CSV table of C-alpha atoms in Angstrom, one decimal:
chain,number,residue,atom,x,y,z
A,1,UNK,CA,13.7,4.3,-28.5
A,2,UNK,CA,10.2,5.6,-27.6
A,3,UNK,CA,8.9,5.5,-24.0
A,4,UNK,CA,5.3,6.3,-23.0
A,5,UNK,CA,4.3,7.2,-19.4
A,6,UNK,CA,0.6,6.4,-19.1
A,7,UNK,CA,-0.3,8.0,-15.7
A,8,UNK,CA,2.3,10.6,-15.0
A,9,UNK,CA,0.0,12.6,-12.8
A,10,UNK,CA,0.4,9.8,-10.2
A,11,UNK,CA,4.2,10.0,-10.3
A,12,UNK,CA,5.5,13.5,-11.0
A,13,UNK,CA,5.0,16.9,-9.4
A,14,UNK,CA,5.5,17.9,-5.8
A,15,UNK,CA,9.3,18.0,-6.1
A,16,UNK,CA,9.8,15.0,-8.4
A,17,UNK,CA,10.2,14.8,-12.2
A,18,UNK,CA,10.0,12.2,-14.9
A,19,UNK,CA,12.9,13.9,-16.9
A,20,UNK,CA,15.3,11.1,-15.9
A,21,UNK,CA,13.7,8.9,-18.5
A,22,UNK,CA,14.6,11.3,-21.3
A,23,UNK,CA,18.1,10.1,-21.5
A,24,UNK,CA,16.9,6.8,-23.1
A,25,UNK,CA,15.1,8.4,-26.1
A,26,UNK,CA,11.8,10.0,-27.0
A,27,UNK,CA,9.6,10.4,-23.9
A,28,UNK,CA,5.8,11.0,-24.1
A,29,UNK,CA,4.0,11.6,-20.9
A,30,UNK,CA,0.2,11.5,-20.3
A,31,UNK,CA,-1.3,12.6,-17.0
A,32,UNK,CA,-3.9,9.8,-17.0
A,33,UNK,CA,-4.9,7.2,-19.6
A,34,UNK,CA,-8.4,5.7,-19.9
A,35,UNK,CA,-8.6,2.0,-21.0
A,36,UNK,CA,-10.0,3.0,-24.4
A,37,UNK,CA,-7.1,5.4,-25.0
A,38,UNK,CA,-4.3,3.0,-24.0
A,39,UNK,CA,-3.5,1.2,-27.3
A,40,UNK,CA,-3.5,4.4,-29.4
A,41,UNK,CA,-1.3,6.2,-26.9
A,42,UNK,CA,1.2,3.3,-26.6
A,43,UNK,CA,1.2,2.9,-30.4
A,44,UNK,CA,4.7,2.0,-31.6
A,45,UNK,CA,6.4,2.6,-28.3
A,46,UNK,CA,9.2,0.3,-27.2
A,47,UNK,CA,8.5,0.8,-23.5
A,48,UNK,CA,5.6,1.7,-21.2
A,49,UNK,CA,6.0,3.1,-17.7
A,50,UNK,CA,2.9,3.0,-15.5
A,51,UNK,CA,1.8,3.1,-11.9
A,52,UNK,CA,-1.9,2.0,-11.7
A,53,UNK,CA,-2.9,2.0,-15.4
A,54,UNK,CA,-4.3,-1.4,-16.3
A,55,UNK,CA,-2.1,-3.2,-18.9
A,56,UNK,CA,-4.4,-5.9,-20.3
A,57,UNK,CA,-3.5,-8.9,-22.5
A,58,UNK,CA,-4.8,-7.3,-25.7
A,59,UNK,CA,-2.4,-4.4,-25.5
A,60,UNK,CA,0.5,-6.7,-26.4
A,61,UNK,CA,-1.3,-7.8,-29.6
A,62,UNK,CA,-2.2,-4.2,-30.5
A,63,UNK,CA,1.3,-2.8,-29.9
A,64,UNK,CA,3.8,-5.3,-31.3
A,65,UNK,CA,6.8,-3.0,-30.8
A,66,UNK,CA,6.3,-3.1,-27.0
A,67,UNK,CA,9.2,-4.9,-25.3
A,68,UNK,CA,9.3,-3.4,-21.8
A,69,UNK,CA,6.7,-2.5,-19.1
A,70,UNK,CA,8.1,-0.6,-16.1
A,71,UNK,CA,5.8,-0.8,-13.1
A,72,UNK,CA,6.5,2.3,-11.1
A,73,UNK,CA,5.3,0.6,-7.9
A,74,UNK,CA,5.8,-2.6,-6.0
A,75,UNK,CA,2.5,-4.2,-6.7
A,76,UNK,CA,1.9,-5.2,-10.3
A,77,UNK,CA,-1.6,-6.7,-10.2
A,78,UNK,CA,-2.6,-4.1,-12.9
A,79,UNK,CA,-0.5,-5.9,-15.5
A,80,UNK,CA,-1.4,-9.1,-17.3
A,81,UNK,CA,1.8,-10.9,-16.5
A,82,UNK,CA,1.0,-14.1,-18.3
A,83,UNK,CA,0.3,-12.2,-21.5
A,84,UNK,CA,3.5,-10.2,-21.2
A,85,UNK,CA,5.5,-13.4,-20.8
A,86,UNK,CA,3.7,-15.0,-23.8
A,87,UNK,CA,4.7,-12.0,-25.9
A,88,UNK,CA,8.3,-11.9,-24.7
A,89,UNK,CA,7.8,-8.6,-22.9
A,90,UNK,CA,10.0,-7.8,-19.9
A,91,UNK,CA,8.2,-6.5,-16.8
A,92,UNK,CA,10.1,-4.9,-13.9
A,93,UNK,CA,8.8,-3.3,-10.8
A,94,UNK,CA,10.2,-1.1,-8.1
A,95,UNK,CA,10.6,-2.9,-4.8
A,96,UNK,CA,11.6,-1.7,-1.4
A,97,UNK,CA,11.4,2.0,-2.2
A,98,UNK,CA,8.5,2.7,0.2
A,99,UNK,CA,9.5,0.5,3.2
A,100,UNK,CA,10.2,3.4,5.6
A,101,UNK,CA,7.3,5.5,4.5
A,102,UNK,CA,4.6,2.8,4.6
A,103,UNK,CA,5.8,1.5,8.0
A,104,UNK,CA,5.7,5.1,9.2
A,105,UNK,CA,2.2,5.6,8.0
A,106,UNK,CA,1.1,2.3,9.5
A,107,UNK,CA,2.1,3.5,12.9
A,108,UNK,CA,0.6,6.9,12.3
A,109,UNK,CA,-2.7,5.1,11.9
A,110,UNK,CA,-2.1,2.9,14.9
A,111,UNK,CA,-1.1,5.9,17.1
A,112,UNK,CA,-4.1,7.9,15.8
A,113,UNK,CA,-6.4,5.1,17.2
A,114,UNK,CA,-4.6,4.7,20.6
A,115,UNK,CA,-3.5,8.2,21.4
A,116,UNK,CA,-6.6,10.1,20.1
A,117,UNK,CA,-4.5,13.1,19.1
A,118,UNK,CA,-6.9,14.3,16.5
A,119,UNK,CA,-9.8,14.3,18.9
A,120,UNK,CA,-7.9,16.0,21.6
A,121,UNK,CA,-6.6,18.7,19.2
A,122,UNK,CA,-10.2,19.3,18.1
A,123,UNK,CA,-11.4,19.5,21.8
A,124,UNK,CA,-8.7,22.1,22.6
A,125,UNK,CA,-9.6,24.2,19.6
A,126,UNK,CA,-13.2,24.1,20.7
A,127,UNK,CA,-12.2,25.5,24.1
A,128,UNK,CA,-12.3,22.4,26.3
A,129,UNK,CA,-9.0,23.2,27.9
A,130,UNK,CA,-9.7,26.8,28.5
A,131,UNK,CA,-12.9,25.8,30.3
A,132,UNK,CA,-11.3,23.0,32.3
A,133,UNK,CA,-11.3,23.0,36.1
A,134,UNK,CA,-8.1,21.0,36.3
A,135,UNK,CA,-4.8,21.1,34.4
A,136,UNK,CA,-5.9,18.1,32.3
A,137,UNK,CA,-8.8,17.3,30.1
A,138,UNK,CA,-9.3,13.6,29.4
A,139,UNK,CA,-12.7,12.7,27.8
A,140,UNK,CA,-11.1,10.3,25.3
A,141,UNK,CA,-9.6,7.1,26.8
A,142,UNK,CA,-6.0,6.4,25.6
A,143,UNK,CA,-4.1,3.2,25.7
A,144,UNK,CA,-0.5,2.1,25.7
A,145,UNK,CA,1.0,0.1,22.8
A,146,UNK,CA,3.4,-1.6,25.2
A,147,UNK,CA,2.3,-5.2,25.9
A,148,UNK,CA,-0.2,-5.4,23.0
A,149,UNK,CA,0.1,-8.2,20.4
A,150,UNK,CA,1.0,-6.8,17.0
A,151,UNK,CA,0.0,-9.4,14.3
A,152,UNK,CA,1.9,-8.7,11.1
A,153,UNK,CA,0.5,-10.5,8.1
A,154,UNK,CA,3.3,-10.6,5.5
A,155,UNK,CA,7.0,-10.4,6.3
A,156,UNK,CA,8.6,-8.7,3.4
A,157,UNK,CA,10.6,-5.5,3.8
A,158,UNK,CA,7.6,-3.5,5.1
A,159,UNK,CA,6.4,-6.2,7.4
A,160,UNK,CA,9.8,-6.6,8.9
A,161,UNK,CA,10.1,-2.8,9.5
A,162,UNK,CA,6.6,-2.7,11.1
A,163,UNK,CA,7.4,-5.6,13.4
A,164,UNK,CA,10.7,-3.9,14.5
A,165,UNK,CA,8.9,-0.6,15.2
A,166,UNK,CA,6.3,-2.4,17.1
A,167,UNK,CA,8.9,-4.2,19.2
A,168,UNK,CA,10.5,-0.8,19.9
A,169,UNK,CA,7.2,0.4,21.3
A,170,UNK,CA,7.2,-2.7,23.6
A,171,UNK,CA,4.6,-4.5,21.6
A,172,UNK,CA,4.7,-8.3,21.1
A,173,UNK,CA,5.0,-9.0,17.3
A,174,UNK,CA,3.8,-12.3,15.8
A,175,UNK,CA,4.3,-13.0,12.2
A,176,UNK,CA,2.1,-14.7,9.6
A,177,UNK,CA,3.8,-15.4,6.3
A,178,UNK,CA,3.5,-18.0,3.5
A,179,UNK,CA,7.3,-18.4,3.3
A,180,UNK,CA,9.4,-19.6,6.2
A,181,UNK,CA,11.9,-16.7,7.1
A,182,UNK,CA,15.3,-17.8,8.1
A,183,UNK,CA,16.0,-15.0,10.5
A,184,UNK,CA,12.7,-14.0,12.1
A,185,UNK,CA,13.1,-13.1,15.8
A,186,UNK,CA,9.3,-13.2,16.4
A,187,UNK,CA,6.9,-16.1,16.8
A,188,UNK,CA,5.4,-17.5,13.6
A,189,UNK,CA,1.7,-18.1,13.5
A,190,UNK,CA,-0.9,-19.1,10.8
A,191,UNK,CA,-3.1,-16.3,9.3
A,192,UNK,CA,-6.1,-17.6,11.3
A,193,UNK,CA,-4.0,-17.5,14.5
A,194,UNK,CA,-2.9,-14.0,13.7
A,195,UNK,CA,-6.5,-12.8,13.6
A,196,UNK,CA,-7.3,-14.5,16.8
A,197,UNK,CA,-4.3,-13.2,18.8
A,198,UNK,CA,-4.1,-9.7,17.5
A,199,UNK,CA,-4.7,-6.5,19.5
A,200,UNK,CA,-3.5,-4.8,16.3
A,201,UNK,CA,-3.5,-6.7,13.0
A,202,UNK,CA,-1.7,-5.1,10.1
A,203,UNK,CA,-1.6,-6.3,6.4
A,204,UNK,CA,1.5,-6.2,4.3
A,205,UNK,CA,0.9,-8.8,1.5
A,206,UNK,CA,0.4,-8.3,-2.2
A,207,UNK,CA,-3.1,-8.6,-3.8
A,208,UNK,CA,-3.2,-12.0,-5.5
A,209,UNK,CA,-5.9,-14.6,-6.2
A,210,UNK,CA,-4.9,-16.2,-2.9
A,211,UNK,CA,-5.0,-13.1,-0.7
A,212,UNK,CA,-8.0,-11.3,-2.3
A,213,UNK,CA,-10.8,-11.1,0.4
A,214,UNK,CA,-8.6,-12.7,3.1
A,215,UNK,CA,-10.2,-10.3,5.6
A,216,UNK,CA,-13.8,-11.6,5.8
A,217,UNK,CA,-16.6,-12.2,8.2
A,218,UNK,CA,-15.2,-15.6,9.4
A,219,UNK,CA,-11.8,-14.2,10.3
A,220,UNK,CA,-13.2,-10.9,11.7
A,221,UNK,CA,-15.5,-12.9,14.0
A,222,UNK,CA,-12.4,-14.6,15.5
A,223,UNK,CA,-10.8,-11.2,16.5
A,224,UNK,CA,-10.9,-9.6,19.9
A,225,UNK,CA,-13.7,-7.0,20.3
A,226,UNK,CA,-10.9,-4.5,21.3
A,227,UNK,CA,-8.8,-5.2,18.2
A,228,UNK,CA,-7.7,-2.7,15.5
A,229,UNK,CA,-7.3,-3.7,11.8
A,230,UNK,CA,-4.8,-1.7,9.7
A,231,UNK,CA,-4.4,-2.0,5.9
A,232,UNK,CA,-1.7,0.0,4.0
A,233,UNK,CA,-1.3,-2.8,1.4
A,234,UNK,CA,-4.2,-3.2,-1.1
A,235,UNK,CA,-7.9,-2.6,-0.7
A,236,UNK,CA,-8.9,-5.9,-2.3
A,237,UNK,CA,-7.5,-7.8,0.7
A,238,UNK,CA,-10.7,-6.9,2.6
A,239,UNK,CA,-14.3,-7.8,2.0
A,240,UNK,CA,-15.6,-4.3,2.7
A,241,UNK,CA,-19.2,-5.2,3.4
A,242,UNK,CA,-18.0,-7.8,6.0
A,243,UNK,CA,-15.7,-5.3,7.7
A,244,UNK,CA,-18.4,-2.6,7.8
A,245,UNK,CA,-20.8,-5.0,9.4
A,246,UNK,CA,-18.1,-6.0,12.0
A,247,UNK,CA,-17.4,-2.4,12.8
A,248,UNK,CA,-21.1,-1.6,13.2
A,249,UNK,CA,-21.7,-4.6,15.4
A,250,UNK,CA,-18.7,-4.0,17.6
A,251,UNK,CA,-17.1,-7.3,16.5
A,252,UNK,CA,-13.8,-5.3,16.4
A,253,UNK,CA,-13.1,-1.9,17.9
A,254,UNK,CA,-11.8,-0.1,14.8
A,255,UNK,CA,-10.1,-0.1,11.4
A,256,UNK,CA,-7.6,2.2,9.8
A,257,UNK,CA,-7.2,2.0,6.1
A,258,UNK,CA,-5.0,3.7,3.5
A,259,UNK,CA,-6.4,1.7,0.6
A,260,UNK,CA,-9.8,0.6,-0.6
A,261,UNK,CA,-11.1,-1.8,-3.2
A,262,UNK,CA,-12.2,1.1,-5.5
A,263,UNK,CA,-9.8,4.0,-5.9
A,264,UNK,CA,-10.6,6.9,-6.1
A,265,UNK,CA,-13.1,6.0,-3.3
A,266,UNK,CA,-16.5,4.9,-4.6
A,267,UNK,CA,-19.6,3.9,-2.7
A,268,UNK,CA,-17.8,2.0,0.1
A,269,UNK,CA,-19.9,1.0,3.1
A,270,UNK,CA,-16.9,2.1,5.3
A,271,UNK,CA,-17.1,5.8,4.4
A,272,UNK,CA,-19.3,7.0,7.2
A,273,UNK,CA,-18.3,4.8,10.1
A,274,UNK,CA,-16.8,6.7,13.0
A,275,UNK,CA,-14.6,3.8,14.0
A,276,UNK,CA,-13.0,3.5,10.6
A,277,UNK,CA,-10.2,6.0,9.8
A,278,UNK,CA,-9.5,6.5,6.1
A,279,UNK,CA,-6.6,8.1,4.3
A,280,UNK,CA,-6.4,8.3,0.5
A,281,UNK,CA,-3.6,5.9,-0.5
A,282,UNK,CA,-0.9,8.3,0.7
A,283,UNK,CA,1.5,6.0,2.7
A,284,UNK,CA,3.9,5.9,-0.2
A,285,UNK,CA,3.9,9.7,-1.0
A,286,UNK,CA,6.6,11.4,1.1
A,287,UNK,CA,9.0,13.4,-1.1
A,288,UNK,CA,12.0,11.2,-0.4
A,289,UNK,CA,10.0,8.1,-1.1
A,290,UNK,CA,8.8,9.3,-4.6
A,291,UNK,CA,12.3,10.5,-5.5
A,292,UNK,CA,13.6,7.0,-4.6
A,293,UNK,CA,10.9,5.4,-6.7
A,294,UNK,CA,11.7,7.3,-9.8
A,295,UNK,CA,15.4,6.8,-9.4
A,296,UNK,CA,14.9,3.1,-9.2
A,297,UNK,CA,12.5,3.1,-12.2
A,298,UNK,CA,15.0,4.9,-14.3
A,299,UNK,CA,17.7,2.5,-13.2
A,300,UNK,CA,15.4,-0.4,-14.2
A,301,UNK,CA,15.2,0.9,-17.7
A,302,UNK,CA,19.0,1.4,-17.9
A,303,UNK,CA,19.7,-2.2,-16.7
A,304,UNK,CA,17.1,-3.6,-19.2
A,305,UNK,CA,18.8,-1.7,-22.1
A,306,UNK,CA,22.1,-3.0,-21.0
A,307,UNK,CA,20.8,-6.6,-21.2
A,308,UNK,CA,20.9,-7.1,-17.4
A,309,UNK,CA,17.4,-6.4,-16.2
A,310,UNK,CA,16.8,-6.1,-12.5
A,311,UNK,CA,13.7,-6.3,-10.3
A,312,UNK,CA,12.3,-8.7,-13.0
A,313,UNK,CA,8.7,-9.9,-12.7
A,314,UNK,CA,8.8,-11.7,-16.1
A,315,UNK,CA,11.3,-11.7,-19.0
A,316,UNK,CA,11.8,-13.6,-22.3
């Protein structure tokens, strides 16, 4: 069997390796693959492993040997699932591998906003503490998380973890989810209610036709002027021009984003706003998280070859 990795640079290195796939046959790894290179590189391969490489409908016509696409991520909006199904190609993703890491980064962004650690560290390094007349220097107002309403939009594994961490901080979680959870200990609200109630609103939903642009001028205008918006899910959930305008006008107090609509970052209107914190899609990147990702991706291939595929998005 031949396996092709289309964007190995996004997966390997920094303590993790793609060698686990070699047990299944010939492995060809490309660091990155441009759209015009994809069909030639996949060629006669039986399986493709990708992270963010777009897998369009025409690839399945151009590469008739292809029988398996392994999405080395949870989100699979880069793959034309309908075309894969029509061609009898199995698509599997990796779910749950990043729950702890993304929840951790979500709260790193929240604490960055409320505890002002970066600003105080900068002030100390610039001599503010040495020059102080008292034991304490406090030019940057801090706030407690306890008592604040944490609106969690999406109640999958990450949303559940974020809500539990928020509750441990003494926050009041409320949950907006399209499916009715059987065991949710927190109040359930609509998406519009979540925006209206939130002191902190955090997004944990996939990017679909239904969720694209769900953060828009209308919903932002309903939020508290003191509210913080956090997105560690997918950039396309937010209409960036609407968010930028809301941040400039003080409609909300701040935003903290690990994802953008265009990645690598393009000409986003959010880039130069002081009340918008940006990190470069790193919530999923702790070493343990990436090791777990590749272990699960390898196991997905093994199960498919055994005729018992797991984490199936579509299959013949």
